Coordinates of C-alpha atoms and ligand atoms in Angstrom, one line a residue:
M2 CA -23.2 0.7 -13.2
K3 CA -26.9 0.3 -12.9
E4 CA -26.6 -3.5 -12.5
I5 CA -23.7 -3.2 -10.1
L6 CA -25.6 -0.8 -7.8
F7 CA -28.7 -2.9 -8.1
Q8 CA -26.8 -6.0 -6.8
F9 CA -25.8 -3.9 -3.8
G10 CA -29.4 -2.9 -3.2
L11 CA -29.0 0.6 -4.6
H12 CA -30.8 2.4 -7.5
K13 CA -28.8 4.5 -9.9
E14 CA -31.5 7.2 -9.9
N15 CA -31.2 7.6 -6.2
V16 CA -27.4 8.0 -5.8
K17 CA -24.7 10.5 -6.5
I18 CA -21.4 9.0 -7.7
Q19 CA -18.0 10.7 -7.7
H20 CA -14.4 9.7 -8.1
F21 CA -12.7 9.2 -4.8
G22 CA -9.1 9.0 -3.4
N23 CA -5.8 8.7 -5.3
G24 CA -4.9 5.0 -5.5
L25 CA -2.8 4.1 -8.5
I26 CA -4.2 0.6 -9.2
N27 CA -7.9 0.2 -8.5
S28 CA -10.7 2.7 -9.4
T29 CA -12.6 4.2 -6.5
W30 CA -15.9 6.1 -6.2
L31 CA -17.9 7.6 -3.4
V32 CA -21.6 6.7 -3.7
E33 CA -24.1 8.7 -1.7
T34 CA -27.8 8.2 -1.6
A35 CA -30.0 11.2 -2.3
S36 CA -31.7 10.9 1.1
G37 CA -28.2 11.2 2.7
D38 CA -28.6 8.2 4.9
G39 CA -26.2 5.9 2.9
K40 CA -22.6 6.6 2.0
Y41 CA -20.5 3.9 0.3
I42 CA -17.1 3.3 -1.3
L43 CA -17.3 1.5 -4.6
Q44 CA -14.2 0.0 -6.1
K45 CA -13.4 -1.7 -9.4
I46 CA -10.5 -4.1 -8.8
N47 CA -7.7 -3.9 -11.3
D48 CA -7.6 -7.5 -12.5
R49 CA -4.5 -6.9 -14.7
V50 CA -2.7 -6.5 -11.3
F51 CA -4.9 -8.7 -9.1
K52 CA -5.2 -11.7 -11.4
N53 CA -7.8 -13.4 -9.2
P54 CA -10.0 -10.9 -7.3
E55 CA -11.7 -13.9 -5.6
D56 CA -8.5 -14.4 -3.7
I57 CA -8.7 -11.0 -2.1
A58 CA -12.3 -11.7 -1.1
F59 CA -11.2 -15.1 0.4
N60 CA -8.4 -13.5 2.5
T61 CA -10.6 -10.6 3.7
R62 CA -13.3 -13.0 4.8
L63 CA -10.8 -15.3 6.6
I64 CA -9.3 -12.4 8.5
D65 CA -12.6 -10.8 9.3
D66 CA -13.8 -14.1 10.7
Y67 CA -10.7 -14.6 12.8
L68 CA -10.7 -11.1 14.2
G69 CA -14.4 -11.2 14.9
L70 CA -14.1 -14.4 16.8
N71 CA -11.0 -13.5 18.8
F72 CA -10.8 -9.7 19.0
S73 CA -14.3 -8.3 18.7
P74 CA -15.0 -5.3 18.6
Y75 CA -11.9 -4.6 16.5
T76 CA -13.0 -2.3 13.7
F77 CA -12.6 -4.1 10.4
A78 CA -13.4 -2.7 7.0
S79 CA -15.7 -5.5 5.9
P80 CA -17.0 -5.5 2.3
C81 CA -20.8 -5.2 1.8
K82 CA -22.8 -8.2 0.7
T83 CA -24.8 -8.2 -2.5
I84 CA -28.4 -9.4 -2.8
Y85 CA -26.9 -12.7 -3.8
D86 CA -24.8 -12.9 -0.6
K87 CA -21.5 -12.3 -2.4
V88 CA -18.9 -9.5 -1.8
L89 CA -17.9 -9.2 -5.5
V90 CA -20.0 -8.3 -8.5
K91 CA -18.5 -9.8 -11.7
T92 CA -19.3 -7.9 -14.9
K93 CA -18.0 -8.1 -18.5
V94 CA -15.6 -5.3 -17.6
G95 CA -14.3 -6.6 -14.3
Y96 CA -14.9 -7.1 -10.6
Y97 CA -16.6 -4.5 -8.3
R98 CA -17.0 -4.4 -4.5
M99 CA -18.4 -2.0 -2.0
F100 CA -17.8 -0.8 1.5
R101 CA -19.9 1.2 3.9
F102 CA -18.3 4.6 4.5
I103 CA -17.3 4.8 8.1
E104 CA -19.0 8.0 9.5
N105 CA -16.8 10.8 10.7
S106 CA -13.7 9.2 9.2
H107 CA -11.3 10.7 6.8
T108 CA -8.0 9.8 5.2
V109 CA -4.8 11.8 4.9
D110 CA -2.6 12.1 1.8
V111 CA 0.5 13.6 3.4
V112 CA 1.4 13.2 7.1
E113 CA 1.3 16.7 8.7
K114 CA 1.7 15.8 12.4
P115 CA 3.8 13.2 14.2
Q116 CA 0.6 12.1 15.9
Q117 CA -0.8 10.9 12.6
A118 CA 2.4 8.9 11.9
Y119 CA 2.2 7.4 15.4
E120 CA -1.5 6.5 15.1
A121 CA -1.0 5.0 11.6
A122 CA 2.0 3.0 12.7
K123 CA 0.1 1.8 15.7
Q124 CA -2.8 0.7 13.6
F125 CA -0.6 -1.4 11.2
G126 CA 1.3 -2.8 14.2
Q127 CA -1.9 -3.8 15.9
F128 CA -3.2 -5.5 12.7
T129 CA -0.1 -7.7 12.5
K130 CA -0.1 -8.3 16.3
L131 CA -3.7 -9.4 16.5
L132 CA -3.0 -11.8 13.6
S133 CA 0.2 -13.2 15.1
G134 CA -1.8 -16.3 16.2
F135 CA -3.4 -16.7 12.8
D136 CA -1.7 -19.1 10.3
A137 CA -0.5 -16.7 7.6
S138 CA 0.0 -19.6 5.2
L139 CA -3.8 -19.9 4.9
L140 CA -3.8 -16.7 3.0
K141 CA -3.8 -16.7 -0.8
I142 CA -1.0 -14.9 -2.5
T143 CA -2.8 -12.1 -4.3
I144 CA 0.3 -10.8 -6.1
A145 CA 3.2 -13.3 -6.4
D146 CA 6.6 -12.0 -5.3
F147 CA 5.1 -8.6 -4.6
H148 CA 7.9 -7.3 -2.4
N149 CA 10.7 -9.5 -3.8
V150 CA 13.3 -6.8 -4.5
S151 CA 15.5 -9.3 -6.5
L152 CA 12.7 -10.0 -8.8
R153 CA 12.0 -6.2 -9.2
L154 CA 15.7 -5.8 -10.2
R155 CA 15.3 -8.6 -12.8
Q156 CA 12.2 -6.9 -14.2
F157 CA 14.3 -3.7 -14.3
D158 CA 17.1 -5.5 -16.2
E159 CA 14.5 -6.8 -18.6
A160 CA 13.1 -3.3 -19.2
L161 CA 16.7 -2.1 -19.9
D162 CA 16.9 -4.9 -22.6
A163 CA 13.5 -4.5 -24.2
G164 CA 12.2 -1.1 -23.1
N165 CA 11.9 2.4 -24.7
R166 CA 15.4 3.2 -25.9
E167 CA 14.9 6.9 -25.9
R168 CA 13.7 6.9 -22.3
I169 CA 16.6 4.6 -21.3
A170 CA 19.1 7.0 -22.7
Q171 CA 17.5 10.0 -21.0
A172 CA 17.3 8.2 -17.6
E173 CA 21.0 7.3 -17.5
D174 CA 21.6 9.0 -14.2
L175 CA 18.7 7.3 -12.4
I176 CA 19.6 3.9 -13.9
T177 CA 23.2 4.4 -12.6
S178 CA 21.8 5.3 -9.2
I179 CA 19.7 2.1 -9.1
I180 CA 22.7 0.0 -9.9
Q181 CA 24.9 1.8 -7.3
H182 CA 22.4 0.9 -4.6
K183 CA 22.2 -2.8 -5.4
S184 CA 23.8 -3.7 -2.1
I185 CA 20.3 -3.0 -0.5
A186 CA 18.9 -6.0 -2.5
D187 CA 21.9 -8.1 -1.5
E188 CA 21.4 -7.2 2.2
Y189 CA 17.8 -8.3 1.8
E190 CA 18.7 -11.6 0.3
N191 CA 21.5 -12.3 2.8
N192 CA 19.3 -11.5 5.8
R193 CA 15.8 -12.5 5.0
S194 CA 16.1 -15.8 6.7
A195 CA 16.3 -13.9 10.0
L196 CA 12.8 -12.4 9.4
I197 CA 9.7 -14.2 10.4
T198 CA 6.8 -14.7 8.0
R199 CA 3.8 -12.8 9.4
V200 CA 0.5 -11.4 8.2
T201 CA 1.7 -8.3 6.4
H202 CA -0.4 -5.5 5.0
H203 CA 2.1 -4.6 2.2
D204 CA 0.7 -1.1 1.5
T205 CA 1.0 0.9 4.7
K206 CA 0.9 4.4 3.1
I207 CA -0.9 7.0 5.1
S208 CA -4.0 7.0 2.9
N209 CA -4.7 3.4 4.0
V210 CA -5.6 4.4 7.5
L211 CA -8.9 5.9 8.6
F212 CA -8.7 8.7 11.1
D213 CA -11.4 10.3 13.3
N214 CA -11.7 14.1 13.8
H215 CA -9.1 14.1 16.6
D216 CA -6.4 12.4 14.5
N217 CA -6.9 9.1 16.2
G218 CA -6.6 6.0 14.0
I219 CA -9.8 4.1 13.5
C220 CA -8.7 1.2 11.3
V221 CA -6.6 0.1 8.4
I222 CA -8.1 -0.2 4.9
D223 CA -7.1 -1.6 1.5
L224 CA -6.5 -5.2 2.3
D225 CA -5.8 -6.3 -1.2
T226 CA -2.2 -7.1 -0.6
V227 CA -2.5 -8.6 2.9
M228 CA -0.4 -11.7 2.5
P229 CA 2.3 -13.6 4.3
G230 CA 5.4 -11.3 4.3
Y231 CA 8.0 -9.6 6.5
F232 CA 7.5 -6.7 8.9
I233 CA 10.1 -4.7 7.0
S234 CA 7.5 -4.2 4.1
D235 CA 5.1 -2.5 6.5
V236 CA 7.6 -0.4 8.5
G237 CA 9.5 0.4 5.3
D238 CA 6.4 1.7 3.4
M239 CA 5.6 3.9 6.5
M240 CA 9.1 5.4 6.4
R241 CA 8.7 5.9 2.6
T242 CA 5.5 7.8 3.0
Y243 CA 5.4 9.4 6.5
L244 CA 9.0 10.7 6.9
C245 CA 9.0 13.3 4.2
P246 CA 6.9 16.5 4.1
V247 CA 6.0 15.9 0.4
S248 CA 4.8 12.8 -1.4
E249 CA 6.2 10.6 -4.3
E250 CA 4.4 13.1 -6.6
E251 CA 6.6 16.1 -5.7
K252 CA 8.7 17.4 -8.6
D253 CA 10.8 19.9 -6.5
F254 CA 13.3 17.5 -4.9
S255 CA 14.7 20.2 -2.6
K256 CA 11.6 19.7 -0.6
I257 CA 12.5 16.1 0.2
T258 CA 13.8 15.8 3.7
I259 CA 13.6 13.3 6.6
R260 CA 11.6 14.6 9.6
S261 CA 13.1 13.0 12.7
A262 CA 10.1 13.5 14.9
F263 CA 8.1 11.5 12.4
Y264 CA 10.7 8.8 12.5
D265 CA 10.3 8.5 16.2
A266 CA 6.6 8.5 15.8
I267 CA 6.8 5.4 13.5
V268 CA 9.1 3.6 15.9
N269 CA 7.0 4.4 19.0
G270 CA 3.6 3.8 17.3
Y271 CA 4.6 0.5 15.7
L272 CA 6.5 -0.9 18.7
S273 CA 3.7 0.1 21.1
E274 CA 2.0 -2.9 19.5
M275 CA 4.8 -5.0 18.1
R276 CA 7.7 -4.8 20.5
A277 CA 6.8 -8.1 22.3
V278 CA 6.0 -9.8 19.0
L279 CA 9.1 -9.0 16.9
S280 CA 12.3 -11.1 17.7
E281 CA 15.5 -9.3 18.8
Q282 CA 17.0 -10.1 15.4
E283 CA 14.0 -8.7 13.5
L284 CA 14.3 -5.5 15.5
T285 CA 17.8 -4.9 14.1
Y286 CA 16.3 -4.6 10.6
F287 CA 14.0 -1.8 11.6
H288 CA 16.0 1.0 10.0
F289 CA 16.9 -1.1 7.0
A290 CA 13.1 -1.4 6.3
G291 CA 12.9 2.1 5.0
K292 CA 15.9 1.8 2.6
F293 CA 14.5 -1.5 1.4
M294 CA 11.0 -0.2 0.5
I295 CA 12.1 3.2 -0.9
Y296 CA 14.7 1.5 -3.1
M297 CA 12.2 -1.1 -4.4
Q298 CA 9.6 1.7 -5.1
A299 CA 12.3 3.6 -7.1
I300 CA 13.0 0.5 -9.1
R301 CA 9.3 -0.1 -9.8
F302 CA 8.7 3.5 -10.9
L303 CA 11.8 3.6 -13.2
T304 CA 11.0 0.2 -14.7
D305 CA 7.5 1.4 -15.5
H306 CA 8.8 4.6 -17.1
I307 CA 11.1 2.5 -19.3
N308 CA 8.2 0.2 -20.1
D309 CA 6.0 3.3 -21.2
D310 CA 3.9 3.5 -18.0
I311 CA 2.0 0.2 -18.5
Y312 CA 1.6 -0.5 -14.8
Y313 CA 1.2 2.8 -12.9
G314 CA -0.1 4.9 -15.7
A315 CA 1.0 8.5 -16.2
K316 CA -0.8 11.8 -15.9
Y317 CA 1.9 13.6 -17.8
D318 CA 4.9 12.7 -19.9
G319 CA 7.7 11.5 -17.7
H320 CA 5.5 11.1 -14.6
N321 CA 7.1 7.8 -13.5
F322 CA 10.5 9.3 -14.2
V323 CA 9.8 12.1 -11.7
R324 CA 8.4 9.6 -9.2
A325 CA 11.6 7.4 -9.5
G326 CA 13.8 10.5 -9.1
N327 CA 11.8 11.6 -6.1
Q328 CA 12.2 8.1 -4.5
L329 CA 16.0 8.0 -5.2
T330 CA 16.4 11.4 -3.6
L331 CA 14.4 10.2 -0.6
L332 CA 16.6 7.1 -0.4
Q333 CA 19.7 9.3 -0.3
R334 CA 18.2 11.4 2.4
L335 CA 17.4 8.3 4.5
I336 CA 20.8 6.9 4.0
E337 CA 22.3 10.2 5.3
F338 CA 19.9 10.3 8.2
N339 CA 21.1 9.1 11.6
P340 CA 18.2 7.9 13.8
G341 CA 18.8 9.0 17.4
Ligands
GN1_403 C1 0.2 1.2 -5.6 O1 -2.8 1.6 -5.8 P1 -2.2 2.0 -4.6 O2 -1.9 3.5 -4.6 O3 -2.9 1.5 -3.3 C2 1.0 -0.1 -5.4 C3 1.9 0.0 -4.2 C4 2.8 1.2 -4.3 C5 1.9 2.5 -4.5 C6 2.8 3.7 -4.8 C7 -0.8 -3.3 -6.0 O4 -0.7 1.3 -4.5 O5 2.7 -1.1 -4.1 O6 3.6 1.4 -3.2 O7 1.0 2.3 -5.6 N1 0.1 -1.2 -5.3 C8 0.2 -2.3 -6.2 O8 2.0 4.8 -4.7 O9 1.1 -2.3 -7.0
MG404 MG1 -3.1 -0.4 -2.4

């Protein structure tokens, strides 16, 4: 830690470090200088998931340059430079990076007001809109096939072949439910040619937006999975995480409902930026987006449960089983929901 902080121009003796946020993949800390004039976010990139962290740095830099050149003063969460003019510190145990903490900003874990959903959707919509003139193919693929639901189903099948037998037996109902909803994956495969490849964030959960003290969005963060993709990934993950009053961590599934005012907020917030950008055909997949992302997340959680939690980890026995059940319940609620 001493060497990492040193490279970012800080001294271990002069800072307070504490764990921060609730991301499942990277490790995050808040670093505060004793004098109180410096606040930073330090992150260790999970290089089991992001095989080449330099690719993330490359993408972030490219986008930062483009937005700076064309849309200044758009607020962009740029990484800090080290004393060697790099954005990554490579150590024996992995890659680290740092961001300056944006003053008077905060994140939200569960959406409480429609305005937060509207603002977040607008922020993600604006991000893709401003980059609609940018050549998405210049971006490196930081995780191959990240939102390829057919591949996720194949990984699920492999887990059923080679995974934990006891867990498979006990998860029979959820496994059946995944299989019963396969038509969602078919619909994706049959229609993806209608979708345009755009710069997509791929992780639009509410905690990836910074808010000010009046619930206005400041900017989007966590650009690790910004890659070429389809808008349904971004709209779908918003539905997955903003519509319900409880998160994927909730064990009491009776609390899982769809809040229609939040659905409208996503539609209005996202389209306030993207209406003129999306094609007529893309617009017809707006509602499908939610089913697509919730289904895929359920597959990913259940696959991980069967594989003994090697990807997401688990804070208690059966954690990913609960998360998968939660997401399948949410999927059912969304299927029953009729947008006005
Ligand atoms: C992971 O680490 P975090 O929380 O930003 C995952 C997302 C999932 C999410 C579920 C690289 O994101 O795809 O939707 O957990 N990111 C990766 O909470 O797998
Ligand atoms: Mg993320």
